[in-house]
Amino acid sequence: MAEAFFPELFKSFFIAFGVILGGSLMGGLASFAMGQPLFIEMWRLSNFLRIWAIIAAIGGTFDTVYSFEKGFLNGETKELFKQFLLILSALGGANTGAMIISWLTQEHISS
């Protein structure tokens, strides 16, 4: 059964948000256990995980490509617009998570 669009939009945002926060925090703790600097590694991981968070949030790339194909070739612009909004929501969630990690670690401030 297909889920309604707005719950899917919120899920897309928060999945990307959670992948960034969880991946950065757990990866930072692992690097700390190995003797690496915690905050620098968390900041680096939040930047590295951004694309993977977006891919995880939209459910993989093949479904999205199929929906884009259906939108272009069959003239279903509604489906095309929905996929665009889902990707935009995932981008927002990943960016919000990376911004929180950046604020937490203060690695964006140069000395």
Short mmCIF file of C-alpha atoms in Angstrom, two decimals:
data_model
loop_
_atom_site.label_atom_id
_atom_site.label_comp_id
_atom_site.label_asym_id
_atom_site.label_seq_id
_atom_site.Cartn_x
_atom_site.Cartn_y
_atom_site.Cartn_z
CA MET A 1 0.00 0.00 0.00
CA ALA A 2 1.37 3.41 -0.94
CA GLU A 3 1.91 5.89 1.84
CA ALA A 4 0.53 9.42 1.70
CA PHE A 5 2.87 12.07 0.35
CA PHE A 6 3.33 14.34 3.39
CA PRO A 7 4.29 11.55 5.82
CA GLU A 8 6.76 10.37 3.18
CA LEU A 9 8.13 13.92 2.94
CA PHE A 10 8.69 14.10 6.72
CA LYS A 11 10.21 10.62 6.78
CA SER A 12 12.63 11.64 4.04
CA PHE A 13 13.76 14.66 6.04
CA PHE A 14 14.22 12.82 9.31
CA ILE A 15 15.89 9.75 7.83
CA ALA A 16 18.58 11.94 6.26
CA PHE A 17 18.82 13.93 9.49
CA GLY A 18 19.22 10.75 11.55
CA VAL A 19 21.83 9.23 9.24
CA ILE A 20 23.99 12.36 9.56
CA LEU A 21 23.62 12.69 13.33
CA GLY A 22 23.88 9.00 14.14
CA GLY A 23 26.69 8.27 11.72
CA SER A 24 28.72 11.27 12.86
CA LEU A 25 28.24 10.58 16.56
CA MET A 26 28.96 6.86 16.34
CA GLY A 27 31.89 7.36 13.97
CA GLY A 28 33.26 10.07 16.24
CA LEU A 29 33.05 7.78 19.25
CA ALA A 30 34.80 5.02 17.31
CA SER A 31 37.60 7.39 16.29
CA PHE A 32 37.91 8.58 19.90
CA ALA A 33 38.28 4.96 21.02
CA MET A 34 41.13 4.62 18.49
CA GLY A 35 42.90 7.73 19.76
CA GLN A 36 41.78 10.18 17.05
CA PRO A 37 40.34 13.64 17.79
CA LEU A 38 36.59 13.29 18.43
CA PHE A 39 35.21 16.58 17.12
CA ILE A 40 37.35 16.77 14.00
CA GLU A 41 36.31 13.27 12.99
CA MET A 42 32.64 13.99 13.70
CA TRP A 43 32.78 17.08 11.49
CA ARG A 44 34.60 15.21 8.72
CA LEU A 45 32.12 12.34 8.83
CA SER A 46 29.11 14.68 8.71
CA ASN A 47 30.45 16.10 5.45
CA PHE A 48 31.28 12.67 4.05
CA LEU A 49 27.93 11.09 4.94
CA ARG A 50 25.78 13.78 3.34
CA ILE A 51 25.27 12.06 -0.03
CA TRP A 52 24.67 8.69 1.63
CA ALA A 53 22.06 10.21 3.91
CA ILE A 54 20.19 11.58 0.90
CA ILE A 55 20.33 8.23 -0.89
CA ALA A 56 19.13 6.39 2.22
CA ALA A 57 16.29 8.87 2.71
CA ILE A 58 14.87 8.53 -0.80
CA GLY A 59 15.03 4.74 -0.63
CA GLY A 60 17.81 4.09 -3.08
CA THR A 61 18.48 5.50 -6.50
CA PHE A 62 16.59 3.10 -8.78
CA ASP A 63 13.11 3.96 -7.53
CA THR A 64 13.81 7.64 -7.95
CA VAL A 65 15.24 7.17 -11.44
CA TYR A 66 12.19 5.10 -12.41
CA SER A 67 9.86 7.81 -11.11
CA PHE A 68 11.76 10.48 -13.04
CA GLU A 69 11.56 8.32 -16.16
CA LYS A 70 7.83 7.86 -15.68
CA GLY A 71 7.44 11.59 -15.18
CA PHE A 72 9.37 12.54 -18.32
CA LEU A 73 8.30 9.85 -20.75
CA ASN A 74 4.67 9.41 -19.70
CA GLY A 75 4.03 13.06 -19.01
CA GLU A 76 3.25 12.51 -15.32
CA THR A 77 4.54 15.81 -14.01
CA LYS A 78 2.86 15.26 -10.64
CA GLU A 79 5.08 12.24 -9.97
CA LEU A 80 8.14 14.17 -11.14
CA PHE A 81 7.32 17.06 -8.81
CA LYS A 82 6.78 14.67 -5.87
CA GLN A 83 10.20 13.07 -6.39
CA PHE A 84 11.80 16.48 -6.62
CA LEU A 85 10.21 17.49 -3.30
CA LEU A 86 11.33 14.23 -1.65
CA ILE A 87 14.92 14.83 -2.77
CA LEU A 88 14.71 18.45 -1.61
CA SER A 89 13.40 17.28 1.78
CA ALA A 90 16.27 14.78 2.09
CA LEU A 91 18.75 17.53 1.18
CA GLY A 92 17.26 19.72 3.90
CA GLY A 93 17.50 16.95 6.50
CA ALA A 94 21.11 16.17 5.62
CA ASN A 95 22.05 19.84 5.67
CA THR A 96 20.31 20.41 9.01
CA GLY A 97 22.11 17.43 10.56
CA ALA A 98 25.48 18.60 9.21
CA MET A 99 24.82 22.10 10.50
CA ILE A 100 24.05 20.79 14.00
CA ILE A 101 27.28 18.75 13.97
CA SER A 102 29.16 21.82 12.78
CA TRP A 103 27.67 23.91 15.61
CA LEU A 104 28.44 21.18 18.13
CA THR A 105 32.04 20.72 17.08
CA GLN A 106 32.82 24.34 16.11
CA GLU A 107 35.16 23.00 13.39
CA HIS A 108 34.02 25.63 10.90
CA ILE A 109 35.76 28.36 12.92
CA SER A 110 39.34 28.87 11.79
CA SER A 111 41.97 29.94 14.31
#
